[in-house]
Coordinates of C-alpha atoms in Angstrom, one line a residue:
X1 CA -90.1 152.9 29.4
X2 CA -91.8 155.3 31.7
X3 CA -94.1 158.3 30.7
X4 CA -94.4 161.1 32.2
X5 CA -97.0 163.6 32.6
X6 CA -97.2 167.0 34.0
X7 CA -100.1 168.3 35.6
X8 CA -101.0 172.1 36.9
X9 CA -101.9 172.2 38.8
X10 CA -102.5 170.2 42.1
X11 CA -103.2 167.4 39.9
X12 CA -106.1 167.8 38.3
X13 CA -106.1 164.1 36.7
X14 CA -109.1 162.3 37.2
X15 CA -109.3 161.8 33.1
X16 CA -105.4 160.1 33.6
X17 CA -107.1 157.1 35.1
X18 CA -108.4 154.0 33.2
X19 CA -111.3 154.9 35.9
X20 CA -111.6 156.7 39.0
X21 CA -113.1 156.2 42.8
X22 CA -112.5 153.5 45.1
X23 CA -114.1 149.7 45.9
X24 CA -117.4 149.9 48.1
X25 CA -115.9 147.5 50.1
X26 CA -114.8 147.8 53.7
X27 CA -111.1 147.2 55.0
X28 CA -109.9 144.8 51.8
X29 CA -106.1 145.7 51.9
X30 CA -102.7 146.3 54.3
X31 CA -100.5 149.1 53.1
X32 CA -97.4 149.5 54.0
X33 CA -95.5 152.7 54.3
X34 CA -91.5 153.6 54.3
X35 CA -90.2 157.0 55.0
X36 CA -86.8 157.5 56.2
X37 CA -87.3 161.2 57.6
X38 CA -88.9 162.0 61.4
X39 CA -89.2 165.2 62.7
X40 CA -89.8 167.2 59.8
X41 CA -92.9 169.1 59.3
X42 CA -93.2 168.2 55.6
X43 CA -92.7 164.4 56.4
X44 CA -94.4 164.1 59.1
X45 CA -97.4 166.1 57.0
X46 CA -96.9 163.6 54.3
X47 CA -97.7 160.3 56.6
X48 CA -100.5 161.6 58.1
X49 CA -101.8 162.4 54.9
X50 CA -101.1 159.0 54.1
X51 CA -103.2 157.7 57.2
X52 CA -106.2 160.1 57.2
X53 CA -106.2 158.9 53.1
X54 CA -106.5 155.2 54.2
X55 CA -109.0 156.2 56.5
X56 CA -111.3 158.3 54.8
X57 CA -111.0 155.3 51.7
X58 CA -112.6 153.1 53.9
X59 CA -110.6 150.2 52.3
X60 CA -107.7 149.9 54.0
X61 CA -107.5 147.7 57.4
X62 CA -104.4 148.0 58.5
X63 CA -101.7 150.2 57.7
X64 CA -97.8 148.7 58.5
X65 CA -95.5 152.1 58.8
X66 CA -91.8 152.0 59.1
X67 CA -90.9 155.5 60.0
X68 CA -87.8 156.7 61.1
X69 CA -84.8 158.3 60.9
X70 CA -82.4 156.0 58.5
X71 CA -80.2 155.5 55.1
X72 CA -80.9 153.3 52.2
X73 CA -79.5 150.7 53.7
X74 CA -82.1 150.4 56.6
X75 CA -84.8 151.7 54.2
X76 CA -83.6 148.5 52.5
X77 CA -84.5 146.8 55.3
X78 CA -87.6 147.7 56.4
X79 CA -89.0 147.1 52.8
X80 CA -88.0 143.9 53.1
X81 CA -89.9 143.5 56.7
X82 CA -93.0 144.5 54.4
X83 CA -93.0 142.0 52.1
X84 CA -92.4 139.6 55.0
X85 CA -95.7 141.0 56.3
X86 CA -96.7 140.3 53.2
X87 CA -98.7 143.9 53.1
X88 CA -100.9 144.3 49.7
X89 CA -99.0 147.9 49.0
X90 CA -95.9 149.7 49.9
X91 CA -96.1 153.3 49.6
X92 CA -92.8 154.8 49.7
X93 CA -90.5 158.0 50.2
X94 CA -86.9 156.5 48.8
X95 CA -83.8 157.9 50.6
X96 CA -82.0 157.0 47.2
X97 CA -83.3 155.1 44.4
X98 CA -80.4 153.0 43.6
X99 CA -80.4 151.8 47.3
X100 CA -83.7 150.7 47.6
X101 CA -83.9 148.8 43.7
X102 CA -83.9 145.6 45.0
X103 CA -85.9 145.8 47.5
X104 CA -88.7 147.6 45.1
X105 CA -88.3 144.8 42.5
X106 CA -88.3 142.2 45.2
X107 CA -91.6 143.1 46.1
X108 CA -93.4 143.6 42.8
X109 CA -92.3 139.9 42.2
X110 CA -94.0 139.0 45.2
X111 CA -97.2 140.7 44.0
X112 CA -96.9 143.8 46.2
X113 CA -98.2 147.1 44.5
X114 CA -95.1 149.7 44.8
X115 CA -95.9 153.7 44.5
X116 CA -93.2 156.0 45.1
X117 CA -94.3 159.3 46.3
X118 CA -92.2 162.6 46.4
X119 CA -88.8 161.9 44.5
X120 CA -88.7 159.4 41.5
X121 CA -87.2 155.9 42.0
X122 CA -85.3 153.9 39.4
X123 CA -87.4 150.4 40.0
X124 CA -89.4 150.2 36.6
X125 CA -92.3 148.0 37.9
X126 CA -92.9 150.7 40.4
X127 CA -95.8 153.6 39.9
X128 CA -94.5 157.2 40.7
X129 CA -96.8 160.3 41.8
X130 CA -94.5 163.3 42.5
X131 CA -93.9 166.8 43.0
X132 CA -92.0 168.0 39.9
X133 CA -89.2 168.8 41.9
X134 CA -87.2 170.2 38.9
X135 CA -89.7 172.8 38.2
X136 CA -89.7 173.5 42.1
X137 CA -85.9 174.5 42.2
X138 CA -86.3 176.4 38.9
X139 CA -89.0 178.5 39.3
X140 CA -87.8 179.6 43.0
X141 CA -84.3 179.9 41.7
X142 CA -85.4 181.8 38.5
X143 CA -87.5 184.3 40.7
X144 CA -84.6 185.0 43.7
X145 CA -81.4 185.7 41.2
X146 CA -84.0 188.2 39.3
X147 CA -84.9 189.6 42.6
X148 CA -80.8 190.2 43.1
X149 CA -81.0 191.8 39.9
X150 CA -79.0 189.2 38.3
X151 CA -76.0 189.5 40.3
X152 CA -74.6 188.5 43.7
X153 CA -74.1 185.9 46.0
X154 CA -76.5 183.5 46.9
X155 CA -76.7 181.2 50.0
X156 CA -77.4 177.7 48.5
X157 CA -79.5 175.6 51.0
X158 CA -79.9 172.0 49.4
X159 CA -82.0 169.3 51.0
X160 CA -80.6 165.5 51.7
X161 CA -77.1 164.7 50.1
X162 CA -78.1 161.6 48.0
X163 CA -82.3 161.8 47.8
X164 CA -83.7 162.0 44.4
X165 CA -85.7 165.1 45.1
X166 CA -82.5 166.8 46.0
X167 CA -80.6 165.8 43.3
X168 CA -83.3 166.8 40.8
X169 CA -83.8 170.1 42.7
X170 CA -80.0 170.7 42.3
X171 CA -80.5 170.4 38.3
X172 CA -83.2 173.0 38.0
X173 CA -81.6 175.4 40.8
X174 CA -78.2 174.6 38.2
X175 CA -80.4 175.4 35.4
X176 CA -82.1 178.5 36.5
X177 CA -77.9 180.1 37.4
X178 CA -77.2 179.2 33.9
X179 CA -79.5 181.7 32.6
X180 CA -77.9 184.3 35.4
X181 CA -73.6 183.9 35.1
X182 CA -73.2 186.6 37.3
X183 CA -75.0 185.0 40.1
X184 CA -72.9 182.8 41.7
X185 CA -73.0 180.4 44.6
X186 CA -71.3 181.9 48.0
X187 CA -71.6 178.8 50.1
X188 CA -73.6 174.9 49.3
X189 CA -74.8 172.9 52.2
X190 CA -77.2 170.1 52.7
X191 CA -79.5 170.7 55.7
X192 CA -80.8 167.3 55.6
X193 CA -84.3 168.8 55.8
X194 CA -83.3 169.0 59.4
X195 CA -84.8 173.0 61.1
X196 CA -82.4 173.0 64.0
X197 CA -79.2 171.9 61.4
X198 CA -80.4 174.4 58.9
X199 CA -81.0 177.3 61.5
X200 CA -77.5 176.8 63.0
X201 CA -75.8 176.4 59.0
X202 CA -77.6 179.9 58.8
X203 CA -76.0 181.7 61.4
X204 CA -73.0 179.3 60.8
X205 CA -72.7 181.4 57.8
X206 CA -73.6 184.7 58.8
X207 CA -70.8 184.3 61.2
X208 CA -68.4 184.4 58.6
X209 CA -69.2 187.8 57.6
X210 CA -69.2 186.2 53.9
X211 CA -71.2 188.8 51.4
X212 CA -74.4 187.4 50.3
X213 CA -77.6 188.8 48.3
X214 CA -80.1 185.4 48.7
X215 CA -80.9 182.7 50.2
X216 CA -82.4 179.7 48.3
X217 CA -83.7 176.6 50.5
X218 CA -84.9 173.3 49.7
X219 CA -88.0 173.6 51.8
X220 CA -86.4 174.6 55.3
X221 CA -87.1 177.9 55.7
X222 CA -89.0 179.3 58.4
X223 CA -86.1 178.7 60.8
X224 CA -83.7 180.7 58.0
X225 CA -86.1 183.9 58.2
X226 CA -86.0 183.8 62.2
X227 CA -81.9 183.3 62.1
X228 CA -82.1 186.4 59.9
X229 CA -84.1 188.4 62.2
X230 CA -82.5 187.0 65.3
X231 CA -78.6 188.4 63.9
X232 CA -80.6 191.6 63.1
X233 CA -78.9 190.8 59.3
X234 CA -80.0 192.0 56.3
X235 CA -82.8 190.3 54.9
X236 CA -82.1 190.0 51.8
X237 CA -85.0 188.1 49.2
X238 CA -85.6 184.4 50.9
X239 CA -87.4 181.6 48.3
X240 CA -88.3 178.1 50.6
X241 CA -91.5 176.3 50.6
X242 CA -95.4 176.4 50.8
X243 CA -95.1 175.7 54.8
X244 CA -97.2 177.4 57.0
X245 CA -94.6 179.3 58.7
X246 CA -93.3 180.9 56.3
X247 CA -96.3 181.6 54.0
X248 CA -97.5 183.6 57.5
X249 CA -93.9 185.3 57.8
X250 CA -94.5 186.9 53.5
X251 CA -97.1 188.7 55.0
X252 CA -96.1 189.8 58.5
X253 CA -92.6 190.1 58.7
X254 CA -91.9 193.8 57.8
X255 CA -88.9 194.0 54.8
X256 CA -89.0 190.6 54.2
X257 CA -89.2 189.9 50.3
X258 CA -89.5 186.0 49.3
X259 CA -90.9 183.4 47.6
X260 CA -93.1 180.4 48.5
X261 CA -93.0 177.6 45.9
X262 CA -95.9 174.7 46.4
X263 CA -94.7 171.5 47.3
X264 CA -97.7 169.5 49.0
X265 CA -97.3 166.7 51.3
X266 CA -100.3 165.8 51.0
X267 CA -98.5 163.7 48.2
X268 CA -98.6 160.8 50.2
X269 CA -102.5 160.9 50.3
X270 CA -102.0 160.9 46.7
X271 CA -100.1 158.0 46.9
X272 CA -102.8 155.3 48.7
X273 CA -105.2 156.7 46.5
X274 CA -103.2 155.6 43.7
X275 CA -102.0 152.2 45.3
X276 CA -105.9 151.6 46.2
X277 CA -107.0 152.3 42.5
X278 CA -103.9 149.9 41.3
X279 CA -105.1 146.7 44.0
X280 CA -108.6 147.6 42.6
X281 CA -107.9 146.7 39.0
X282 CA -107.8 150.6 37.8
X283 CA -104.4 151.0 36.8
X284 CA -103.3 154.5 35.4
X285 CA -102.5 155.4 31.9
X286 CA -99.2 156.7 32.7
X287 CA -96.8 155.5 34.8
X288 CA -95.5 158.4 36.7
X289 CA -97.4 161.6 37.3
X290 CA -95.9 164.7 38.1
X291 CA -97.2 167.7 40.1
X292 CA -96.0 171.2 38.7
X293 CA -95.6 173.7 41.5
X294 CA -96.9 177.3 41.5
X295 CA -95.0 180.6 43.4
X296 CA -96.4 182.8 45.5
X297 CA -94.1 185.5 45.7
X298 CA -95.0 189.0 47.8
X299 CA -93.2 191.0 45.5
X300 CA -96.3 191.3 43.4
X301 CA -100.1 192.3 44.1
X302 CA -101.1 189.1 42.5
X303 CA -98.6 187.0 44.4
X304 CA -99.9 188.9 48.0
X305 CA -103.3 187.6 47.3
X306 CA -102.4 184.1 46.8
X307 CA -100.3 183.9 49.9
X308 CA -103.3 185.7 52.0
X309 CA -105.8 182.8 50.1
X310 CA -103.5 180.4 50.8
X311 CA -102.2 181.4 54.8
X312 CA -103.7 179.3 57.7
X313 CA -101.9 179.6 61.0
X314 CA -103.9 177.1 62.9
X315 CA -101.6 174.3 61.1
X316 CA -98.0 173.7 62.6
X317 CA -95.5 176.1 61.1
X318 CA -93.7 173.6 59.7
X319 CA -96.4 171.8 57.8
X320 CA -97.3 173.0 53.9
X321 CA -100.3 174.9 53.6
X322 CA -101.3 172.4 50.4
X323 CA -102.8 169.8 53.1
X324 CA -105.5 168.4 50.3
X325 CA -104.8 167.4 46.3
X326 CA -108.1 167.4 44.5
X327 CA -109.3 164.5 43.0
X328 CA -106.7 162.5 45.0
X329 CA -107.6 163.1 48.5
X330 CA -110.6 162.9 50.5
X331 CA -110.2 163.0 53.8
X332 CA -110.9 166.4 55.8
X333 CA -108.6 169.0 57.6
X334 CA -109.6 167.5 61.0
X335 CA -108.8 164.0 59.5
X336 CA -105.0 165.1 58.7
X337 CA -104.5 166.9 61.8
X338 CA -105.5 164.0 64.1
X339 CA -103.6 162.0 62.2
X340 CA -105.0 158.8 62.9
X341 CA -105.2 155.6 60.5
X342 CA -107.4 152.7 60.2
X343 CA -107.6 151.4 63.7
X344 CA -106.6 154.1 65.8

């Protein structure tokens, strides 16, 4: 049975470890990685993340990456191409747990360490460090349908139909309109974590002339605040993600009220770490962690100064501000901007 453990935040969980740090020794192990999502900022945040970590660790050789655009089905398959390639670790962003079982137990029989990173996977053998996606969907949903004063229509902007993360955010956006019944859902769509598909669903919608008093996105939403300013519509309060863009648009973009709820992807630093210290004998005390998410809202004085702390404009817009976890990552900001593994 898996435990779970919620930390705040950040992960502050060196004392969750049997022990912590990493082998002196050089360029030991081959991880591989799986991630089914290009040409998203927060992906493509979380794989360089995951090379600057394997870097910076100074144990990891090679790194084997299968990253692309694809279903379970082909996520399926390029597992299985790592345990052909017989890699020590596979660090992995699951398109949909069910989907990828097999290929997760298949490889923990073959002595391959599995870590899921981001969404939760149904494979017991496998280790899980996460963002509490749950809490995410909550606490942004929570704040948005009190900023409509508990009533209206709200634009529902999911993520990937079929993805953990998605489905989990669904429960706690579904938990936070229980607690408001007269704030109800004016249109559902799954952007696919895609910026051009969820800008054009945006003005998709406004087209319609459908009434609407928010606008709740699963992490794309930079793109949604332009659309809004580009139709010269109302801009009513907007809740998305701790990306850069839009952190920098809660402070500059005049009328503008939203929320920014953490979601690092910096996660899949987290992950190596965690797949190092596993190969290296230190297995954790839990198997799954979870990271709890904090909102930075510019509706308050105290929720201003955060975003200011927390705004850099020299990263893309697209990328989350969180670009380190303490105690999980140690590579630099020029080391995750380069993006470079072992190697190159």
């Amino acid at each position: 049975m898996k435990k779970y453990l919620t930390m705040v935040p950040l992960l502050a969980s060196a004392a969750l470890l049997a022990s912590v740090g990493v082998s002196s020794a050089a360029g030991k192990y081959t991880i591989g990685i799986s991630n089914t999502v290009q040409g998203n900022g927060w992906r493509e945040e979380m794989v360089c993340a995951m090379k600057a970590q394997a870097l910076a660790s100074g144990e990891v050789t090679k790194l084997n990456i299968a990253h692309r655009n694809t279903d379970a089905a082909g996520q399926l398959e390029d597992i299985r191409n790592l345990i052909s390639a017989k890699v020590d670790a596979i660090v992995v962003n699951p398109a949909d747990p069910a989907g990828i079982k097999a290929g997760l137990e298949e490889a923990t029989k073959a002595g391959i360490v599995v870590v899921a990173v981001d969404q939760a996977v149904t494979e017991p053998s496998a280790y899980i460090i996460s963002n509490n996606q749950e809490q995410y969907a909550y606490l942004g949903a929570k704040w948005l349908f009190g900023q409509m004063g508990g009533k209206g229509e709200v634009f529902y902007m999911r993520g990937a139909a079929g993805a953990s993360a998605d489905s989990d955010r669904d429960k706690g956006f579904k938990k936070a309109l229980a607690e408001f019944p007269d704030v109800k859902v004016a249109q559902e769509v799954f952007t696919g974590w895609q910026q051009d598909q969820a800008k054009q669903q945006m003005l998709s919608f406004l087209a319609t002339g459908t009434p609407f008093n928010g606008v709740w996105t699963s992490g794309i939403d930079n793109v949604i605040v332009d659309a809004l300013v580009e139709s010269q519509a109302p801009l009513v309060p907007v809740v998305g993600a701790d990306n850069a863009g839009f952190v920098g648009q809660l402070s500059s973009v005049k009328g503008l009220v939203g929320a920014a709820v953490t979601n690092p992807g910096s996660i899949g630093g987290a992950g190596v770490t965690l797949a190092l210290q596993i190969l290296d004998g230190k297995k954790p005390a839990q198997q799954t962690v979870l990271v709890d998410p904090q909102l930075w809202d510019n509706a308050t004085d105290e929720g201003k100064a955060k975003l200011k702390a927390a705004a850099d404009p020299s990263l893309s817009p697209e990328w989350p501000v969180s670009i380190s976890i303490p105690d999980w990552t140690t590579y630099t900001k020029d080391q995750i901007v380069a993006c470079k593994g072992p190697g190159e």
